[in-house]
Amino acid sequence: MNSVPLLKVSGINKTFFNRVGLFRRKQVQVLKDISFTLEPGETLALVGETGSGKSTLAKILAGVVPPTSGQIEVSGEVIEFEDTQKRCKLIRMIFQDPNSSLNPQLRVGRILEAPLRLNTDLSEEERANAVIDTLRMVGLLPEHALFYPQMISLGQKQRVAFARALILDPKIIVADEAFSMLDVSMRSQVVNLLLKLQERLGLSYVVVANDLGLVRHISDKVLIMHQGEIVEQGLTRDVFANPQHEVTKRLIQNHGHEYRR
């Protein structure tokens, strides 16, 4: 294992200010001193009840939301929130709903080409080839580049979203509830694709998920969150086999006998 982790998150805090009435603002701290590491080829699952802060943390990692304080490093290099181009090449995000994250007015090929146009010096022909290669990588056809998102199925849309995340050859992919809208069959296909590409490309994943069966299947490590804090973390098999915190025990109990040994 490397002495320098692939991803190192140190002391991340996030405070929102909500307007109360005309002149007052209420301070709400949604993340409190979050720290963890991730190694190459690992999958970390962020788990917690609604309002635990896991999606906010995912968005901070992907640069969608700025942290109030704290630091994110990739391979020992600090990634500032403002450094969009550097972050885009290292950390990419798959959102929960491809219906809202994919622009319905753009063909799939244009959607996939946009990150290449903004973040690389590739020629038009090289960008077109990269789009086709990436579509094939996620199990779609070159012809899908000509389709608009509304012309393809939900499962295919999520594959396009995955292709958009992959197209800059990142080291880390953050998936925020990316499987929750898919039916069981489509979810299984997309999860298997992610695992196959992880093995092939050495990708690391940070996955926000509520399905503990899925978490158990795909993650190496799990981080349990409650009210903006980490209450338990460790190897997934150890945390599931011997949960220490009441929140962890309650989450496992709530998901019933289906996930017990």
Backbone as JSON, one array per atom type, in Angstrom:
{
  "sequence": "MNSVPLLKVSGINKTFFNRVGLFRRKQVQVLKDISFTLEPGETLALVGETGSGKSTLAKILAGVVPPTSGQIEVSGEVIEFEDTQKRCKLIRMIFQDPNSSLNPQLRVGRILEAPLRLNTDLSEEERANAVIDTLRMVGLLPEHALFYPQMISLGQKQRVAFARALILDPKIIVADEAFSMLDVSMRSQVVNLLLKLQERLGLSYVVVANDLGLVRHISDKVLIMHQGEIVEQGLTRDVFANPQHEVTKRLIQNHGHEYRR",
  "N": [[0.84, -1.2, 0.0], [0.48, 2.25, -0.77], [2.46, 4.83, 0.78], [1.52, 7.38, 0.63], [-1.82, 8.14, 0.47], [-4.3, 7.64, -2.17], [-6.55, 9.33, -2.09], [-6.99, 11.82, 0.28], [-8.81, 13.08, 2.83], [-9.21, 15.75, 4.95], [-10.36, 17.02, 7.9], [-12.85, 18.19, 6.99], [-15.34, 20.61, 7.01], [-18.66, 21.87, 6.81], [-20.8, 24.58, 6.59], [-23.99, 25.86, 6.27], [-25.92, 28.8, 5.6], [-29.04, 29.63, 6.42], [-31.77, 31.61, 5.47], [-33.74, 33.31, 7.8], [-36.68, 34.79, 8.16], [-36.71, 38.31, 7.32], [-34.24, 39.62, 7.89], [-32.56, 37.99, 9.34], [-30.22, 35.31, 9.6], [-29.82, 31.84, 9.81], [-27.42, 29.68, 11.11], [-26.3, 26.56, 9.99], [-24.62, 23.7, 10.64], [-23.57, 21.22, 8.59], [-21.65, 19.34, 8.07], [-19.1, 17.95, 10.06], [-15.88, 18.08, 10.81], [-14.78, 16.0, 9.01], [-12.81, 13.27, 8.13], [-10.88, 11.03, 6.19], [-9.34, 8.32, 4.3], [-8.57, 7.02, 1.0], [-7.6, 4.37, -1.03], [-5.87, 3.42, -4.14], [-7.98, 1.73, -6.45], [-9.87, 1.04, -4.57], [-13.17, 0.87, -3.06], [-15.21, 3.05, -1.36], [-17.98, 3.28, 0.73], [-20.46, 5.64, 1.52], [-22.65, 5.91, 4.08], [-25.77, 6.5, 5.67], [-28.53, 7.92, 7.55], [-31.28, 9.88, 6.17], [-30.36, 13.26, 5.78], [-27.94, 13.05, 6.99], [-25.65, 14.08, 5.89], [-24.2, 12.91, 3.91], [-24.55, 13.16, 1.09], [-23.9, 15.85, 0.73], [-21.2, 15.77, 1.42], [-20.27, 14.15, -0.7], [-20.7, 15.91, -2.84], [-18.94, 17.96, -2.19], [-16.48, 16.63, -2.46], [-16.5, 16.25, -5.22], [-16.39, 18.82, -6.1], [-18.66, 20.31, -6.48], [-19.87, 21.68, -4.45], [-18.49, 24.08, -2.24], [-16.23, 23.47, 0.52], [-16.52, 24.65, 3.93], [-14.32, 24.65, 5.55], [-11.19, 22.79, 5.75], [-9.39, 20.16, 3.95], [-8.62, 18.65, 0.79], [-6.78, 16.12, -0.69], [-5.2, 14.67, -3.51], [-3.26, 12.02, -4.34], [-1.28, 13.15, -2.7], [-1.31, 15.8, -3.46], [-2.7, 18.94, -2.93], [-6.04, 19.78, -3.63], [-7.57, 22.54, -4.63], [-10.74, 24.19, -4.22], [-11.34, 26.02, -6.25], [-9.84, 25.16, -8.39], [-10.89, 23.97, -10.92], [-10.31, 22.65, -13.37], [-8.13, 20.94, -12.84], [-9.28, 19.29, -10.85], [-11.38, 18.15, -12.31], [-10.07, 16.33, -13.95], [-9.24, 14.44, -12.18], [-11.19, 13.72, -10.27], [-14.45, 12.68, -10.74], [-18.04, 12.92, -11.1], [-21.05, 11.0, -10.73], [-24.41, 11.6, -10.94], [-27.55, 11.22, -9.12], [-29.95, 11.24, -10.66], [-30.21, 10.73, -13.96], [-31.99, 11.87, -15.71], [-32.21, 14.54, -15.05], [-29.57, 15.33, -14.96], [-28.46, 15.09, -17.47], [-28.36, 17.02, -20.36], [-31.26, 17.53, -22.13], [-31.39, 18.72, -24.61], [-29.12, 18.29, -26.01], [-27.28, 16.07, -28.11], [-26.1, 12.77, -27.26], [-23.41, 12.39, -27.96], [-22.42, 15.03, -28.01], [-22.75, 15.72, -25.36], [-20.88, 14.05, -24.13], [-18.58, 14.94, -25.34], [-18.16, 17.49, -24.4], [-16.67, 17.74, -21.82], [-14.12, 17.04, -22.76], [-13.61, 19.03, -24.63], [-13.48, 21.26, -22.99], [-11.44, 20.69, -21.2], [-9.17, 19.54, -22.34], [-6.58, 19.38, -24.92], [-7.25, 18.06, -27.2], [-7.8, 17.23, -30.66], [-10.62, 17.75, -32.9], [-11.2, 15.34, -34.21], [-9.86, 13.51, -32.56], [-11.32, 13.85, -30.23], [-13.82, 12.9, -31.05], [-13.2, 10.2, -31.52], [-12.53, 9.44, -28.91], [-15.0, 9.7, -27.66], [-16.49, 7.65, -28.93], [-14.96, 5.39, -28.17], [-15.34, 5.49, -25.39], [-18.12, 5.21, -25.14], [-18.35, 2.56, -26.04], [-16.94, 1.34, -24.01], [-18.67, 1.48, -21.85], [-20.64, -0.23, -22.58], [-22.35, 0.65, -24.6], [-23.37, 1.59, -27.98], [-21.55, 2.97, -30.83], [-23.41, 4.42, -32.35], [-25.12, 5.49, -30.47], [-24.16, 7.96, -29.86], [-25.45, 9.73, -31.49], [-27.98, 9.98, -30.51], [-30.57, 11.65, -28.63], [-30.94, 12.23, -25.09], [-33.61, 11.62, -24.25], [-34.35, 9.66, -25.98], [-33.4, 7.24, -25.23], [-33.22, 4.45, -22.87], [-33.67, 4.51, -19.23], [-31.66, 3.06, -17.93], [-29.69, 3.08, -19.94], [-29.25, 5.82, -20.06], [-28.02, 6.22, -17.58], [-25.68, 4.85, -18.06], [-24.59, 6.54, -19.98], [-24.15, 8.74, -18.34], [-22.19, 7.64, -16.72], [-20.25, 7.22, -18.65], [-19.66, 9.89, -19.25], [-18.47, 10.6, -16.86], [-16.2, 9.01, -17.0], [-14.73, 9.92, -19.18], [-12.57, 11.7, -19.07], [-10.6, 10.18, -18.03], [-10.37, 9.76, -15.12], [-9.11, 9.38, -11.69], [-10.71, 8.89, -9.54], [-14.12, 8.19, -8.94], [-17.12, 9.62, -7.97], [-20.15, 8.53, -6.84], [-23.35, 9.47, -6.42], [-25.93, 8.12, -4.97], [-26.37, 6.7, -7.32], [-27.6, 4.44, -8.3], [-30.13, 4.17, -7.38], [-32.49, 4.81, -8.76], [-32.79, 2.9, -10.65], [-34.24, -0.18, -11.85], [-34.14, -3.53, -10.44], [-32.87, -5.33, -12.21], [-31.56, -3.62, -14.1], [-29.96, -2.22, -12.32], [-28.25, -4.2, -11.37], [-26.84, -4.8, -13.73], [-25.51, -2.34, -14.25], [-23.99, -2.02, -11.91], [-22.33, -4.28, -12.07], [-20.92, -3.55, -14.36], [-19.52, -1.28, -13.41], [-17.85, -2.52, -11.51], [-16.34, -4.18, -13.16], [-15.0, -2.33, -14.78], [-13.6, -1.01, -12.82], [-11.74, -2.93, -12.08], [-10.38, -3.21, -14.48], [-9.41, -0.6, -15.07], [-8.37, 0.35, -12.73], [-9.8, 2.07, -11.1], [-10.97, 4.15, -8.38], [-13.73, 4.3, -6.17], [-16.15, 6.44, -4.62], [-19.03, 5.89, -3.04], [-22.29, 6.89, -2.51], [-24.86, 5.44, -0.81], [-27.94, 3.83, 0.11], [-28.79, 1.27, 0.12], [-28.01, -1.45, 1.79], [-27.36, -4.03, 1.07], [-26.26, -3.7, -1.47], [-24.09, -2.06, -0.75], [-22.61, -3.84, 0.8], [-21.91, -5.63, -1.17], [-20.31, -4.22, -3.04], [-18.43, -2.52, -1.76], [-15.24, -1.85, -0.23], [-14.57, -0.48, 2.05], [-16.47, 1.18, 4.61], [-18.23, 4.08, 5.63], [-19.94, 5.38, 8.2], [-22.39, 7.78, 8.67], [-23.83, 10.36, 10.72], [-25.88, 12.99, 11.45], [-24.04, 14.8, 10.29], [-21.56, 13.92, 11.17], [-18.88, 11.47, 11.32], [-19.65, 8.42, 12.6], [-18.86, 5.84, 12.68], [-16.38, 3.84, 11.1], [-14.67, 1.66, 8.81], [-13.41, -1.53, 7.59], [-15.76, -2.93, 5.37], [-16.77, -5.55, 5.76], [-16.09, -6.01, 8.43], [-17.44, -3.98, 9.85], [-20.11, -4.6, 9.25], [-20.29, -7.16, 10.31], [-19.79, -6.78, 13.01], [-21.12, -4.36, 14.27], [-20.54, -1.27, 15.96], [-21.61, 1.2, 16.75], [-24.72, 2.73, 17.74], [-26.24, 3.86, 15.67], [-25.3, 2.54, 13.39], [-26.06, -0.09, 14.03], [-28.82, 0.25, 14.03], [-29.32, 0.96, 11.35], [-28.58, -1.41, 10.02], [-30.37, -3.19, 11.18], [-32.8, -2.08, 10.33], [-32.78, -2.71, 7.65], [-33.32, -5.3, 7.63], [-33.64, -8.95, 7.61], [-32.68, -9.73, 5.16], [-30.09, -8.87, 4.63], [-28.54, -10.09, 6.45], [-26.15, -12.54, 7.58]],
  "CA": [[0.0, 0.0, 0.0], [1.27, 3.47, -0.85], [2.54, 5.62, 2.0], [0.61, 8.5, 0.39], [-3.07, 7.59, -0.08], [-4.8, 8.27, -3.39], [-7.4, 10.44, -1.65], [-6.91, 12.11, 1.72], [-9.75, 14.13, 3.22], [-8.79, 16.15, 6.29], [-11.07, 18.07, 8.64], [-13.84, 18.91, 6.18], [-16.52, 21.16, 7.66], [-19.54, 22.63, 5.92], [-21.86, 25.31, 7.25], [-24.91, 26.62, 5.42], [-26.64, 29.88, 6.28], [-30.41, 29.67, 5.93], [-32.45, 32.86, 5.82], [-34.89, 33.21, 8.69], [-37.29, 36.12, 8.13], [-36.13, 39.27, 6.38], [-32.88, 40.1, 8.19], [-31.78, 37.03, 10.13], [-29.77, 34.07, 8.95], [-29.56, 30.77, 10.77], [-26.25, 28.88, 10.74], [-26.51, 25.12, 10.13], [-23.41, 22.94, 10.29], [-24.02, 19.93, 8.05], [-20.51, 18.41, 8.15], [-18.25, 18.31, 11.2], [-14.55, 17.48, 10.93], [-14.77, 14.72, 8.29], [-11.48, 12.86, 7.67], [-10.73, 9.62, 5.81], [-8.46, 8.11, 3.16], [-8.99, 6.04, 0.0], [-6.46, 3.86, -1.79], [-6.18, 3.07, -5.53], [-8.75, 0.51, -6.66], [-10.79, 0.79, -3.47], [-14.5, 1.48, -3.04], [-15.68, 3.5, -0.05], [-19.4, 3.6, 0.75], [-20.95, 6.6, 2.51], [-23.96, 5.41, 4.48], [-26.37, 7.23, 6.79], [-29.94, 8.26, 7.39], [-31.54, 11.14, 5.48], [-29.9, 14.4, 6.54], [-26.67, 12.75, 7.69], [-24.59, 14.87, 5.28], [-23.39, 12.1, 2.97], [-24.6, 13.74, -0.27], [-23.13, 17.1, 0.77], [-19.8, 15.36, 1.37], [-19.99, 13.71, -2.07], [-20.64, 17.09, -3.7], [-17.7, 18.67, -1.87], [-15.39, 15.87, -3.08], [-16.55, 16.44, -6.67], [-16.24, 20.23, -6.44], [-19.96, 20.94, -6.76], [-20.12, 22.56, -3.31], [-17.23, 24.36, -1.55], [-16.24, 23.25, 1.97], [-16.27, 25.84, 4.75], [-12.91, 24.49, 5.92], [-10.69, 21.44, 5.52], [-8.5, 19.98, 2.8], [-8.71, 17.43, -0.02], [-5.55, 15.85, -1.43], [-5.16, 13.5, -4.39], [-1.84, 11.61, -4.49], [-0.43, 14.08, -1.97], [-1.43, 17.16, -3.99], [-3.91, 19.62, -2.46], [-6.96, 20.21, -4.7], [-8.36, 23.69, -4.2], [-12.09, 24.2, -4.79], [-11.36, 26.84, -7.46], [-9.07, 24.54, -9.46], [-11.87, 23.09, -11.56], [-9.73, 21.82, -14.43], [-7.33, 19.87, -12.21], [-10.2, 18.37, -10.19], [-12.14, 17.42, -13.34], [-9.26, 15.23, -14.5], [-8.92, 13.5, -11.11], [-12.4, 13.28, -9.58], [-15.66, 12.94, -11.53], [-19.25, 12.56, -10.35], [-22.28, 10.49, -11.35], [-25.52, 12.06, -10.11], [-28.62, 10.26, -8.89], [-30.99, 11.21, -11.69], [-29.7, 11.13, -15.29], [-32.99, 12.68, -16.41], [-31.95, 15.95, -14.78], [-28.15, 15.67, -15.09], [-28.11, 15.09, -18.89], [-29.09, 18.06, -21.08], [-32.1, 16.89, -23.15], [-31.28, 19.41, -25.9], [-27.85, 17.9, -26.65], [-27.08, 14.66, -28.41], [-25.19, 12.09, -26.33], [-22.03, 12.65, -28.37], [-22.06, 16.38, -27.59], [-22.67, 15.69, -23.89], [-19.61, 13.41, -23.77], [-17.46, 15.7, -25.9], [-17.99, 18.76, -23.68], [-15.53, 17.75, -20.89], [-12.88, 16.98, -23.55], [-13.42, 20.34, -25.25], [-13.18, 22.23, -21.94], [-10.32, 20.33, -20.32], [-8.04, 18.94, -23.05], [-6.17, 20.0, -26.18], [-7.48, 17.08, -28.26], [-8.42, 17.73, -31.88], [-12.01, 17.32, -33.07], [-11.2, 13.91, -34.55], [-9.47, 12.77, -31.35], [-12.46, 13.89, -29.31], [-14.84, 11.99, -31.59], [-12.74, 8.82, -31.26], [-12.63, 9.2, -27.46], [-16.42, 9.52, -27.36], [-16.87, 6.3, -29.38], [-14.28, 4.41, -27.3], [-15.94, 5.51, -24.05], [-19.44, 4.6, -25.28], [-18.14, 1.1, -26.09], [-16.46, 0.91, -22.69], [-19.8, 1.34, -20.91], [-21.62, -1.15, -23.13], [-23.24, 1.28, -25.58], [-22.9, 1.53, -29.36], [-21.15, 4.26, -31.38], [-24.6, 5.13, -32.83], [-25.77, 6.19, -29.37], [-23.68, 9.35, -29.86], [-26.39, 10.55, -32.27], [-29.27, 10.0, -29.84], [-30.84, 12.56, -27.54], [-31.2, 11.43, -23.88], [-34.99, 11.13, -24.14], [-34.57, 8.57, -26.93], [-32.82, 6.0, -24.7], [-33.81, 4.0, -21.61], [-33.07, 5.04, -18.01], [-30.39, 2.35, -17.72], [-28.74, 3.6, -20.92], [-28.9, 7.18, -19.64], [-27.04, 6.15, -16.49], [-24.42, 4.46, -18.7], [-24.06, 7.78, -20.57], [-23.63, 9.53, -17.21], [-20.95, 6.98, -16.34], [-19.29, 7.52, -19.72], [-19.23, 11.28, -19.07], [-17.54, 10.6, -15.73], [-14.97, 8.3, -17.38], [-14.12, 10.38, -20.44], [-11.3, 12.38, -18.81], [-9.69, 9.2, -17.42], [-10.11, 10.18, -13.74], [-8.66, 8.37, -10.74], [-11.77, 8.66, -8.56], [-15.48, 8.52, -9.36], [-18.06, 9.76, -6.86], [-21.5, 8.17, -7.31], [-24.31, 9.89, -5.4], [-27.19, 7.38, -5.14], [-26.45, 6.56, -8.77], [-28.31, 3.21, -8.68], [-31.41, 4.09, -6.66], [-33.64, 4.95, -9.66], [-32.82, 1.79, -11.6], [-34.86, -1.4, -11.34], [-33.16, -4.5, -9.95], [-32.11, -5.88, -13.34], [-30.67, -2.58, -14.62], [-29.0, -1.91, -11.27], [-27.27, -5.29, -11.38], [-26.0, -4.64, -14.93], [-24.65, -1.16, -14.1], [-23.04, -2.31, -10.84], [-21.33, -5.21, -12.62], [-20.08, -2.76, -15.28], [-18.62, -0.48, -12.58], [-16.84, -3.4, -10.91], [-15.47, -4.65, -14.24], [-14.13, -1.21, -15.17], [-12.7, -0.75, -11.7], [-10.65, -3.91, -12.19], [-9.63, -2.95, -15.72], [-8.79, 0.72, -15.11], [-7.81, 0.7, -11.42], [-10.56, 3.19, -10.55], [-11.47, 4.16, -7.0], [-15.09, 4.84, -6.1], [-16.82, 6.85, -3.4], [-20.42, 5.61, -3.4], [-23.35, 7.2, -1.56], [-25.89, 4.42, -1.03], [-28.76, 3.41, 1.24], [-29.02, -0.17, -0.01], [-26.89, -2.1, 2.48], [-26.97, -5.2, 0.29], [-25.35, -3.18, -2.49], [-22.88, -1.61, -0.05], [-21.87, -5.04, 1.18], [-21.44, -6.29, -2.39], [-19.32, -3.49, -3.86], [-17.48, -1.64, -1.07], [-14.17, -2.38, 0.62], [-14.67, 0.23, 3.32], [-17.73, 1.89, 4.79], [-18.17, 5.22, 6.53], [-21.3, 5.61, 8.68], [-22.55, 9.19, 9.05], [-25.02, 10.73, 11.48], [-25.92, 14.42, 11.76], [-22.84, 15.49, 9.83], [-20.33, 13.37, 11.73], [-18.6, 10.05, 11.14], [-19.82, 7.73, 13.87], [-18.16, 4.55, 12.6], [-15.81, 3.54, 9.79], [-13.78, 0.51, 8.82], [-13.66, -2.47, 6.5], [-17.19, -3.21, 5.29], [-17.1, -6.85, 6.37], [-15.96, -5.91, 9.89], [-18.51, -3.13, 10.37], [-21.37, -5.34, 9.15], [-20.27, -8.33, 11.2], [-19.72, -6.38, 14.42], [-21.34, -2.91, 14.36], [-20.26, -0.74, 17.29], [-22.42, 2.38, 17.07], [-26.17, 2.5, 17.7], [-26.76, 4.23, 14.35], [-24.96, 1.42, 12.49], [-26.92, -1.22, 14.39], [-30.19, 0.56, 13.6], [-29.36, 0.89, 9.88], [-28.55, -2.83, 9.63], [-31.64, -3.78, 11.63], [-33.88, -1.57, 9.49], [-32.74, -3.34, 6.34], [-33.92, -6.62, 7.8], [-32.91, -10.22, 7.54], [-32.14, -9.93, 3.8], [-28.68, -8.56, 4.57], [-27.79, -10.82, 7.48], [-25.48, -13.76, 7.12]],
  "C": [[0.87, 1.25, 0.0], [1.31, 4.19, 0.49], [1.67, 6.87, 1.88], [-0.68, 7.94, -0.21], [-3.48, 8.3, -1.36], [-5.63, 9.51, -3.03], [-7.26, 10.6, -0.14], [-7.81, 13.31, 2.0], [-9.49, 14.47, 4.68], [-9.64, 17.29, 6.82], [-12.07, 18.87, 7.84], [-15.04, 19.33, 7.04], [-17.36, 21.9, 6.62], [-20.68, 23.26, 6.72], [-22.7, 26.05, 6.2], [-25.57, 27.7, 6.26], [-28.02, 29.99, 5.65], [-31.09, 30.95, 6.39], [-33.67, 32.58, 6.7], [-35.52, 34.61, 8.78], [-36.53, 37.03, 7.18], [-34.65, 39.53, 6.62], [-32.01, 39.09, 8.93], [-31.4, 35.82, 9.29], [-29.41, 33.05, 10.03], [-28.4, 29.91, 10.26], [-26.52, 27.41, 11.02], [-25.24, 24.4, 9.71], [-23.82, 21.54, 9.87], [-22.9, 18.9, 7.99], [-19.56, 18.9, 9.23], [-16.97, 17.46, 11.19], [-14.46, 16.08, 10.3], [-13.36, 14.43, 7.77], [-11.49, 11.37, 7.33], [-9.75, 9.54, 4.65], [-9.04, 7.03, 2.24], [-7.77, 5.66, -0.81], [-6.85, 3.55, -3.23], [-6.94, 1.74, -5.62], [-9.73, 0.16, -5.56], [-12.15, 1.43, -3.71], [-14.88, 1.79, -1.6], [-17.15, 3.84, -0.17], [-19.69, 4.6, 1.86], [-22.39, 6.24, 2.82], [-24.47, 6.24, 5.66], [-27.82, 7.53, 6.51], [-30.07, 9.57, 6.61], [-31.11, 12.32, 6.36], [-28.59, 14.19, 7.27], [-25.49, 13.53, 7.11], [-23.81, 14.14, 4.21], [-23.41, 12.67, 1.54], [-23.84, 15.06, -0.34], [-21.64, 16.79, 0.7], [-19.41, 14.93, -0.04], [-19.84, 14.91, -3.0], [-19.39, 17.93, -3.43], [-16.51, 17.96, -2.52], [-15.33, 16.14, -4.58], [-16.47, 17.9, -7.08], [-17.53, 20.94, -6.79], [-20.28, 21.98, -5.68], [-18.78, 22.83, -2.62], [-17.31, 23.98, -0.07], [-16.06, 24.58, 2.69], [-14.82, 25.84, 5.23], [-12.51, 23.05, 5.68], [-9.94, 21.34, 4.2], [-8.72, 18.63, 2.12], [-7.42, 17.29, -0.8], [-5.75, 14.62, -2.3], [-3.69, 13.21, -4.69], [-0.89, 12.62, -3.86], [-0.52, 15.52, -2.41], [-2.76, 17.77, -3.56], [-4.74, 20.09, -3.66], [-7.81, 21.34, -4.15], [-9.73, 23.66, -4.9], [-12.11, 24.93, -6.13], [-10.67, 26.17, -8.65], [-9.9, 23.49, -10.18], [-11.23, 22.13, -12.56], [-8.92, 20.66, -13.86], [-8.25, 18.82, -11.58], [-10.95, 17.51, -11.21], [-11.39, 16.21, -13.87], [-8.98, 14.15, -13.46], [-10.17, 12.89, -10.48], [-13.61, 13.66, -10.43], [-16.88, 12.4, -10.77], [-20.34, 12.0, -11.25], [-23.43, 10.87, -10.41], [-26.63, 11.01, -10.07], [-29.55, 10.11, -10.09], [-30.45, 11.67, -13.05], [-30.69, 11.96, -16.08], [-32.74, 14.17, -16.2], [-30.48, 16.33, -14.98], [-27.67, 15.67, -16.55], [-28.98, 16.11, -19.62], [-29.91, 17.44, -22.21], [-31.98, 17.51, -24.54], [-29.99, 19.07, -26.65], [-27.84, 16.41, -26.95], [-26.04, 14.08, -27.45], [-23.73, 12.39, -26.67], [-21.54, 14.02, -27.92], [-21.89, 16.46, -26.07], [-21.31, 15.12, -23.47], [-18.41, 14.22, -24.26], [-17.14, 16.95, -25.07], [-16.82, 18.76, -22.68], [-14.18, 17.73, -21.62], [-12.56, 18.35, -24.15], [-12.95, 21.37, -24.22], [-11.86, 21.96, -21.23], [-9.12, 19.7, -21.01], [-7.7, 19.73, -24.31], [-6.39, 19.06, -27.37], [-8.14, 17.75, -29.47], [-9.86, 17.21, -31.96], [-12.11, 15.83, -33.36], [-10.84, 13.06, -33.33], [-10.6, 12.74, -30.33], [-13.55, 12.93, -29.76], [-14.47, 10.53, -31.33], [-12.86, 8.47, -29.78], [-14.08, 8.96, -27.05], [-16.87, 8.11, -27.73], [-16.25, 5.23, -28.48], [-14.95, 4.34, -25.94], [-17.35, 4.94, -24.07], [-19.32, 3.07, -25.29], [-17.76, 0.56, -24.72], [-17.61, 0.68, -21.71], [-20.93, 0.49, -21.5], [-22.65, -0.53, -24.05], [-22.6, 1.23, -26.97], [-22.44, 2.91, -29.83], [-22.35, 5.1, -31.84], [-25.31, 5.91, -31.72], [-25.31, 7.65, -29.27], [-24.66, 10.28, -30.57], [-27.75, 10.72, -31.59], [-29.36, 11.18, -28.86], [-31.19, 11.72, -26.3], [-32.61, 10.86, -23.8], [-35.3, 9.97, -25.08], [-34.04, 7.23, -26.4], [-33.41, 5.69, -23.33], [-33.09, 4.62, -20.41], [-31.72, 4.38, -17.73], [-29.3, 2.83, -18.68], [-28.31, 5.03, -20.58], [-27.85, 7.15, -18.52], [-25.69, 5.68, -17.01], [-23.76, 5.67, -19.38], [-23.45, 8.65, -19.47], [-22.3, 8.95, -16.73], [-19.86, 7.25, -17.37], [-18.77, 8.95, -19.59], [-18.23, 11.39, -17.9], [-16.19, 10.0, -16.11], [-14.13, 9.02, -18.43], [-12.79, 11.11, -20.24], [-10.29, 11.48, -18.11], [-9.34, 9.59, -15.97], [-9.56, 9.05, -12.89], [-9.78, 7.95, -9.79], [-13.12, 9.04, -9.17], [-16.37, 8.52, -8.12], [-19.46, 9.5, -7.42], [-22.5, 8.46, -6.2], [-25.67, 9.23, -5.67], [-27.44, 7.06, -6.62], [-27.25, 5.33, -9.23], [-29.75, 3.19, -8.18], [-32.62, 4.16, -7.59], [-33.79, 3.79, -10.64], [-33.56, 0.58, -11.0], [-33.77, -2.44, -11.06], [-32.27, -5.03, -11.07], [-31.1, -4.86, -13.87], [-29.58, -2.26, -13.6], [-27.88, -2.95, -11.26], [-26.3, -5.14, -12.56], [-25.02, -3.47, -14.76], [-23.61, -1.38, -13.02], [-21.94, -3.24, -11.34], [-20.38, -4.5, -13.59], [-19.07, -1.93, -14.48], [-17.5, -1.33, -11.99], [-15.84, -3.89, -11.96], [-14.49, -3.55, -14.65], [-13.18, -0.82, -14.05], [-11.48, -1.67, -11.78], [-9.76, -3.6, -13.38], [-8.82, -1.66, -15.65], [-8.16, 1.14, -13.78], [-8.52, 1.87, -10.76], [-10.83, 3.03, -9.06], [-12.84, 4.83, -7.01], [-15.41, 5.33, -4.69], [-18.31, 6.78, -3.72], [-21.34, 6.0, -2.24], [-24.49, 6.22, -1.82], [-26.65, 4.13, 0.26], [-29.02, 1.92, 1.25], [-27.83, -0.92, 0.6], [-26.45, -3.39, 1.79], [-25.98, -4.83, -0.79], [-24.02, -2.76, -1.87], [-21.99, -2.81, 0.29], [-21.21, -5.69, -0.03], [-20.27, -5.55, -3.04], [-18.23, -2.78, -3.07], [-16.45, -2.41, -0.25], [-14.26, -1.79, 2.02], [-16.0, 0.96, 3.4], [-17.54, 2.97, 5.85], [-19.61, 5.54, 6.92], [-21.4, 7.03, 9.21], [-23.87, 9.4, 9.8], [-24.91, 12.19, 11.88], [-24.59, 15.11, 11.47], [-21.52, 14.98, 10.37], [-20.14, 11.92, 11.33], [-18.73, 9.38, 12.5], [-19.15, 6.36, 13.88], [-17.58, 4.4, 11.19], [-14.87, 2.36, 9.92], [-14.02, -0.35, 7.6], [-15.13, -2.87, 6.53], [-17.55, -4.5, 6.0], [-17.05, -6.79, 7.89], [-17.1, -5.1, 10.49], [-19.85, -3.86, 10.33], [-21.42, -6.51, 10.13], [-20.35, -7.94, 12.67], [-19.91, -4.87, 14.57], [-21.19, -2.43, 15.8], [-21.22, 0.37, 17.7], [-23.91, 2.07, 16.93], [-26.77, 2.83, 16.33], [-26.5, 3.1, 13.34], [-25.87, 0.24, 12.75], [-28.34, -0.99, 13.9], [-30.33, 0.47, 12.08], [-29.42, -0.57, 9.41], [-29.87, -3.5, 10.0], [-32.79, -3.35, 10.72], [-33.92, -2.22, 8.11], [-33.05, -4.83, 6.41], [-33.02, -7.8, 7.54], [-32.25, -10.45, 6.2], [-30.63, -9.76, 3.76], [-27.88, -9.25, 5.68], [-27.18, -12.07, 6.91], [-26.42, -14.95, 7.24]]
}
